Amino acid sequence: MSTIAEFRIPAADLVLSDSFDRIPDLTVQLESSISRTVPSLWIAGDEPGAVTDALADDSSVSDAELLIETPDRLLYDVEPSSETRRRFDRLLEADATVLDATGRAGWWQLEMRFPDRNALAATHDRLDENGAAVEIVRVSQLGGRPTAHPRLTPEQREALVAAFEHGYFEIPRRTSMEELAEELGISHQALSERLRRAYETLVDAELQPAGEHAP
């Protein structure tokens, strides 16, 4: 049965470590695309020139092309270096698929699908043998219950706590999304994405098939 795993891995063991060091507020989100041969990444945290320079000087990047510029973030096509490709090959060797990837503060949080638990275990062992510091956050099977409690990122938890404390979930609401975003010092779009991903994590953990619940 297919296995879904969420785990954290240092950027130094994957990609963009130099860029995270150069721009401390850098945040990166994988853009899913089946039409491109190189990864597309949404990047925020600095103005376009600084981000482009950081990518150009990053040892894990062979080439980067700015595709889209919005007020909040930038979309780049990023060509990994040969060493970075070898790291991804180790990650994907067991017919694994990257479903989601978010990078911030020098770490990547990945959500991946593996053919089964043995493939996940083999991937973890392979990364460990190569010195990668992998932290498993959550494991579940398609159609089954998670084997660990849902794990919100610190940013998602902060957004939920702030929303609760400021009355965002009350009827009527005591604060707006704009006011909450200003309180947290982030954009409206960033807050919306954090809350949406937090909702998905919590709902996914709760809405499991009834037959899978423990007696």
PDB file of N, CA, C and O in Angstrom, residues 5-48:
ATOM      1  N   ALA A   5       4.799  10.126   3.485  1.00  0.00           N
ATOM      2  CA  ALA A   5       5.703  10.516   4.573  1.00  0.00           C
ATOM      3  C   ALA A   5       5.997  12.000   4.488  1.00  0.00           C
ATOM      4  O   ALA A   5       6.176  12.557   3.401  1.00  0.00           O
ATOM      5  N   GLU A   6       6.016  12.639   5.647  1.00  0.00           N
ATOM      6  CA  GLU A   6       6.459  14.020   5.754  1.00  0.00           C
ATOM      7  C   GLU A   6       7.726  14.025   6.600  1.00  0.00           C
ATOM      8  O   GLU A   6       7.769  13.396   7.658  1.00  0.00           O
ATOM      9  N   PHE A   7       8.744  14.711   6.121  1.00  0.00           N
ATOM     10  CA  PHE A   7       9.971  14.769   6.899  1.00  0.00           C
ATOM     11  C   PHE A   7      10.729  16.049   6.608  1.00  0.00           C
ATOM     12  O   PHE A   7      10.461  16.751   5.631  1.00  0.00           O
ATOM     13  N   ARG A   8      11.647  16.369   7.516  1.00  0.00           N
ATOM     14  CA  ARG A   8      12.497  17.554   7.406  1.00  0.00           C
ATOM     15  C   ARG A   8      13.929  17.124   7.099  1.00  0.00           C
ATOM     16  O   ARG A   8      14.402  16.120   7.605  1.00  0.00           O
ATOM     17  N   ILE A   9      14.575  17.933   6.242  1.00  0.00           N
ATOM     18  CA  ILE A   9      15.955  17.646   5.881  1.00  0.00           C
ATOM     19  C   ILE A   9      16.679  18.987   5.722  1.00  0.00           C
ATOM     20  O   ILE A   9      16.118  19.931   5.165  1.00  0.00           O
ATOM     21  N   PRO A  10      17.893  19.119   6.241  1.00  0.00           N
ATOM     22  CA  PRO A  10      18.609  20.398   6.114  1.00  0.00           C
ATOM     23  C   PRO A  10      18.851  20.765   4.656  1.00  0.00           C
ATOM     24  O   PRO A  10      19.112  19.892   3.813  1.00  0.00           O
ATOM     25  N   ALA A  11      18.791  22.047   4.363  1.00  0.00           N
ATOM     26  CA  ALA A  11      19.054  22.500   2.999  1.00  0.00           C
ATOM     27  C   ALA A  11      20.461  22.103   2.551  1.00  0.00           C
ATOM     28  O   ALA A  11      20.700  21.858   1.373  1.00  0.00           O
ATOM     29  N   ALA A  12      21.388  22.017   3.503  1.00  0.00           N
ATOM     30  CA  ALA A  12      22.754  21.620   3.168  1.00  0.00           C
ATOM     31  C   ALA A  12      22.813  20.206   2.600  1.00  0.00           C
ATOM     32  O   ALA A  12      23.758  19.861   1.890  1.00  0.00           O
ATOM     33  N   ASP A  13      21.807  19.387   2.922  1.00  0.00           N
ATOM     34  CA  ASP A  13      21.761  18.014   2.427  1.00  0.00           C
ATOM     35  C   ASP A  13      20.859  17.872   1.204  1.00  0.00           C
ATOM     36  O   ASP A  13      20.645  16.758   0.721  1.00  0.00           O
ATOM     37  N   LEU A  14      20.329  19.015   0.705  1.00  0.00           N
ATOM     38  CA  LEU A  14      19.433  18.929  -0.438  1.00  0.00           C
ATOM     39  C   LEU A  14      19.738  20.032  -1.453  1.00  0.00           C
ATOM     40  O   LEU A  14      20.419  19.785  -2.442  1.00  0.00           O
ATOM     41  N   VAL A  15      19.249  21.257  -1.204  1.00  0.00           N
ATOM     42  CA  VAL A  15      19.445  22.323  -2.183  1.00  0.00           C
ATOM     43  C   VAL A  15      19.200  23.693  -1.527  1.00  0.00           C
ATOM     44  O   VAL A  15      18.469  23.806  -0.541  1.00  0.00           O
ATOM     45  N   LEU A  16      19.874  24.720  -2.066  1.00  0.00           N
ATOM     46  CA  LEU A  16      19.696  26.134  -1.709  1.00  0.00           C
ATOM     47  C   LEU A  16      20.232  26.514  -0.330  1.00  0.00           C
ATOM     48  O   LEU A  16      19.857  27.552   0.217  1.00  0.00           O
ATOM     49  N   SER A  17      21.142  25.743   0.226  1.00  0.00           N
ATOM     50  CA  SER A  17      21.719  26.083   1.520  1.00  0.00           C
ATOM     51  C   SER A  17      22.389  27.455   1.484  1.00  0.00           C
ATOM     52  O   SER A  17      22.225  28.273   2.404  1.00  0.00           O
ATOM     53  N   ASP A  18      23.151  27.741   0.418  1.00  0.00           N
ATOM     54  CA  ASP A  18      23.844  29.027   0.314  1.00  0.00           C
ATOM     55  C   ASP A  18      22.846  30.185   0.266  1.00  0.00           C
ATOM     56  O   ASP A  18      23.075  31.246   0.862  1.00  0.00           O
ATOM     57  N   SER A  19      21.738  29.974  -0.437  1.00  0.00           N
ATOM     58  CA  SER A  19      20.733  31.034  -0.561  1.00  0.00           C
ATOM     59  C   SER A  19      20.049  31.303   0.772  1.00  0.00           C
ATOM     60  O   SER A  19      19.782  32.461   1.132  1.00  0.00           O
ATOM     61  N   PHE A  20      19.751  30.250   1.528  1.00  0.00           N
ATOM     62  CA  PHE A  20      19.146  30.436   2.849  1.00  0.00           C
ATOM     63  C   PHE A  20      20.108  31.171   3.780  1.00  0.00           C
ATOM     64  O   PHE A  20      19.677  31.997   4.595  1.00  0.00           O
ATOM     65  N   ASP A  21      21.407  30.886   3.680  1.00  0.00           N
ATOM     66  CA  ASP A  21      22.389  31.580   4.508  1.00  0.00           C
ATOM     67  C   ASP A  21      22.483  33.060   4.117  1.00  0.00           C
ATOM     68  O   ASP A  21      22.628  33.930   4.986  1.00  0.00           O
ATOM     69  N   ARG A  22      22.386  33.323   2.843  1.00  0.00           N
ATOM     70  CA  ARG A  22      22.551  34.686   2.343  1.00  0.00           C
ATOM     71  C   ARG A  22      21.310  35.541   2.614  1.00  0.00           C
ATOM     72  O   ARG A  22      21.430  36.745   2.894  1.00  0.00           O
ATOM     73  N   ILE A  23      20.114  34.931   2.533  1.00  0.00           N
ATOM     74  CA  ILE A  23      18.854  35.658   2.756  1.00  0.00           C
ATOM     75  C   ILE A  23      18.103  34.946   3.874  1.00  0.00           C
ATOM     76  O   ILE A  23      17.368  33.989   3.622  1.00  0.00           O
ATOM     77  N   PRO A  24      18.258  35.352   5.131  1.00  0.00           N
ATOM     78  CA  PRO A  24      17.656  34.639   6.269  1.00  0.00           C
ATOM     79  C   PRO A  24      16.143  34.501   6.181  1.00  0.00           C
ATOM     80  O   PRO A  24      15.579  33.530   6.698  1.00  0.00           O
ATOM     81  N   ASP A  25      15.459  35.461   5.564  1.00  0.00           N
ATOM     82  CA  ASP A  25      13.997  35.414   5.483  1.00  0.00           C
ATOM     83  C   ASP A  25      13.491  34.672   4.253  1.00  0.00           C
ATOM     84  O   ASP A  25      12.283  34.686   3.970  1.00  0.00           O
ATOM     85  N   LEU A  26      14.372  34.021   3.538  1.00  0.00           N
ATOM     86  CA  LEU A  26      13.984  33.327   2.307  1.00  0.00           C
ATOM     87  C   LEU A  26      12.985  32.205   2.600  1.00  0.00           C
ATOM     88  O   LEU A  26      13.170  31.410   3.524  1.00  0.00           O
ATOM     89  N   THR A  27      11.911  32.145   1.806  1.00  0.00           N
ATOM     90  CA  THR A  27      10.966  31.029   1.850  1.00  0.00           C
ATOM     91  C   THR A  27      10.781  30.523   0.427  1.00  0.00           C
ATOM     92  O   THR A  27      10.710  31.315  -0.526  1.00  0.00           O
ATOM     93  N   VAL A  28      10.698  29.206   0.290  1.00  0.00           N
ATOM     94  CA  VAL A  28      10.629  28.583  -1.030  1.00  0.00           C
ATOM     95  C   VAL A  28       9.514  27.551  -1.039  1.00  0.00           C
ATOM     96  O   VAL A  28       9.369  26.770  -0.092  1.00  0.00           O
ATOM     97  N   GLN A  29       8.734  27.533  -2.106  1.00  0.00           N
ATOM     98  CA  GLN A  29       7.636  26.577  -2.255  1.00  0.00           C
ATOM     99  C   GLN A  29       7.717  25.947  -3.639  1.00  0.00           C
ATOM    100  O   GLN A  29       7.797  26.650  -4.654  1.00  0.00           O
ATOM    101  N   LEU A  30       7.698  24.616  -3.686  1.00  0.00           N
ATOM    102  CA  LEU A  30       7.730  23.916  -4.966  1.00  0.00           C
ATOM    103  C   LEU A  30       6.433  24.162  -5.720  1.00  0.00           C
ATOM    104  O   LEU A  30       5.342  24.034  -5.161  1.00  0.00           O
ATOM    105  N   GLU A  31       6.548  24.501  -6.990  1.00  0.00           N
ATOM    106  CA  GLU A  31       5.388  24.662  -7.866  1.00  0.00           C
ATOM    107  C   GLU A  31       5.242  23.377  -8.677  1.00  0.00           C
ATOM    108  O   GLU A  31       6.124  23.022  -9.464  1.00  0.00           O
ATOM    109  N   SER A  32       4.140  22.667  -8.484  1.00  0.00           N
ATOM    110  CA  SER A  32       3.917  21.423  -9.207  1.00  0.00           C
ATOM    111  C   SER A  32       3.719  21.717 -10.687  1.00  0.00           C
ATOM    112  O   SER A  32       2.941  22.589 -11.059  1.00  0.00           O
ATOM    113  N   SER A  33       4.437  20.994 -11.521  1.00  0.00           N
ATOM    114  CA  SER A  33       4.307  21.169 -12.962  1.00  0.00           C
ATOM    115  C   SER A  33       4.730  19.886 -13.656  1.00  0.00           C
ATOM    116  O   SER A  33       5.773  19.321 -13.350  1.00  0.00           O
ATOM    117  N   ILE A  34       3.885  19.406 -14.573  1.00  0.00           N
ATOM    118  CA  ILE A  34       4.220  18.183 -15.304  1.00  0.00           C
ATOM    119  C   ILE A  34       4.796  18.502 -16.676  1.00  0.00           C
ATOM    120  O   ILE A  34       5.160  17.605 -17.424  1.00  0.00           O
ATOM    121  N   SER A  35       4.868  19.773 -17.025  1.00  0.00           N
ATOM    122  CA  SER A  35       5.294  20.154 -18.370  1.00  0.00           C
ATOM    123  C   SER A  35       6.754  20.592 -18.431  1.00  0.00           C
ATOM    124  O   SER A  35       7.275  20.836 -19.514  1.00  0.00           O
ATOM    125  N   ARG A  36       7.408  20.696 -17.277  1.00  0.00           N
ATOM    126  CA  ARG A  36       8.778  21.194 -17.256  1.00  0.00           C
ATOM    127  C   ARG A  36       9.739  20.103 -16.818  1.00  0.00           C
ATOM    128  O   ARG A  36       9.394  19.207 -16.064  1.00  0.00           O
ATOM    129  N   THR A  37      10.964  20.212 -17.322  1.00  0.00           N
ATOM    130  CA  THR A  37      11.985  19.226 -16.977  1.00  0.00           C
ATOM    131  C   THR A  37      12.837  19.674 -15.805  1.00  0.00           C
ATOM    132  O   THR A  37      13.649  18.909 -15.304  1.00  0.00           O
ATOM    133  N   VAL A  38      12.698  20.922 -15.378  1.00  0.00           N
ATOM    134  CA  VAL A  38      13.423  21.426 -14.210  1.00  0.00           C
ATOM    135  C   VAL A  38      12.408  21.937 -13.192  1.00  0.00           C
ATOM    136  O   VAL A  38      11.300  22.326 -13.555  1.00  0.00           O
ATOM    137  N   PRO A  39      12.763  21.936 -11.909  1.00  0.00           N
ATOM    138  CA  PRO A  39      11.809  22.382 -10.886  1.00  0.00           C
ATOM    139  C   PRO A  39      11.491  23.870 -11.019  1.00  0.00           C
ATOM    140  O   PRO A  39      12.348  24.684 -11.374  1.00  0.00           O
ATOM    141  N   SER A  40      10.237  24.209 -10.736  1.00  0.00           N
ATOM    142  CA  SER A  40       9.828  25.609 -10.638  1.00  0.00           C
ATOM    143  C   SER A  40       9.588  25.909  -9.163  1.00  0.00           C
ATOM    144  O   SER A  40       8.891  25.155  -8.480  1.00  0.00           O
ATOM    145  N   LEU A  41      10.154  27.007  -8.676  1.00  0.00           N
ATOM    146  CA  LEU A  41      10.083  27.339  -7.258  1.00  0.00           C
ATOM    147  C   LEU A  41       9.541  28.745  -7.064  1.00  0.00           C
ATOM    148  O   LEU A  41      10.010  29.698  -7.702  1.00  0.00           O
ATOM    149  N   TRP A  42       8.543  28.869  -6.172  1.00  0.00           N
ATOM    150  CA  TRP A  42       8.086  30.181  -5.721  1.00  0.00           C
ATOM    151  C   TRP A  42       8.994  30.620  -4.576  1.00  0.00           C
ATOM    152  O   TRP A  42       9.158  29.893  -3.609  1.00  0.00           O
ATOM    153  N   ILE A  43       9.576  31.804  -4.695  1.00  0.00           N
ATOM    154  CA  ILE A  43      10.554  32.279  -3.718  1.00  0.00           C
ATOM    155  C   ILE A  43      10.145  33.661  -3.221  1.00  0.00           C
ATOM    156  O   ILE A  43       9.764  34.533  -4.008  1.00  0.00           O
ATOM    157  N   ALA A  44      10.213  33.855  -1.909  1.00  0.00           N
ATOM    158  CA  ALA A  44       9.927  35.150  -1.292  1.00  0.00           C
ATOM    159  C   ALA A  44      10.976  35.422  -0.222  1.00  0.00           C
ATOM    160  O   ALA A  44      11.674  34.520   0.228  1.00  0.00           O
ATOM    161  N   GLY A  45      11.073  36.687   0.174  1.00  0.00           N
ATOM    162  CA  GLY A  45      11.997  37.026   1.249  1.00  0.00           C
ATOM    163  C   GLY A  45      12.914  38.178   0.937  1.00  0.00           C
ATOM    164  O   GLY A  45      13.585  38.712   1.834  1.00  0.00           O
ATOM    165  N   ASP A  46      12.973  38.593  -0.347  1.00  0.00           N
ATOM    166  CA  ASP A  46      13.821  39.730  -0.719  1.00  0.00           C
ATOM    167  C   ASP A  46      13.414  40.196  -2.105  1.00  0.00           C
ATOM    168  O   ASP A  46      12.593  39.561  -2.775  1.00  0.00           O
ATOM    169  N   GLU A  47      14.028  41.302  -2.550  1.00  0.00           N
ATOM    170  CA  GLU A  47      13.664  41.840  -3.866  1.00  0.00           C
ATOM    171  C   GLU A  47      14.300  40.981  -4.965  1.00  0.00           C
ATOM    172  O   GLU A  47      15.254  40.237  -4.724  1.00  0.00           O
ATOM    173  N   PRO A  48      13.761  41.073  -6.199  1.00  0.00           N
ATOM    174  CA  PRO A  48      14.193  40.156  -7.269  1.00  0.00           C
ATOM    175  C   PRO A  48      15.694  40.129  -7.518  1.00  0.00           C
ATOM    176  O   PRO A  48      16.279  39.060  -7.718  1.00  0.00           O
TER     177      PRO A  48
END
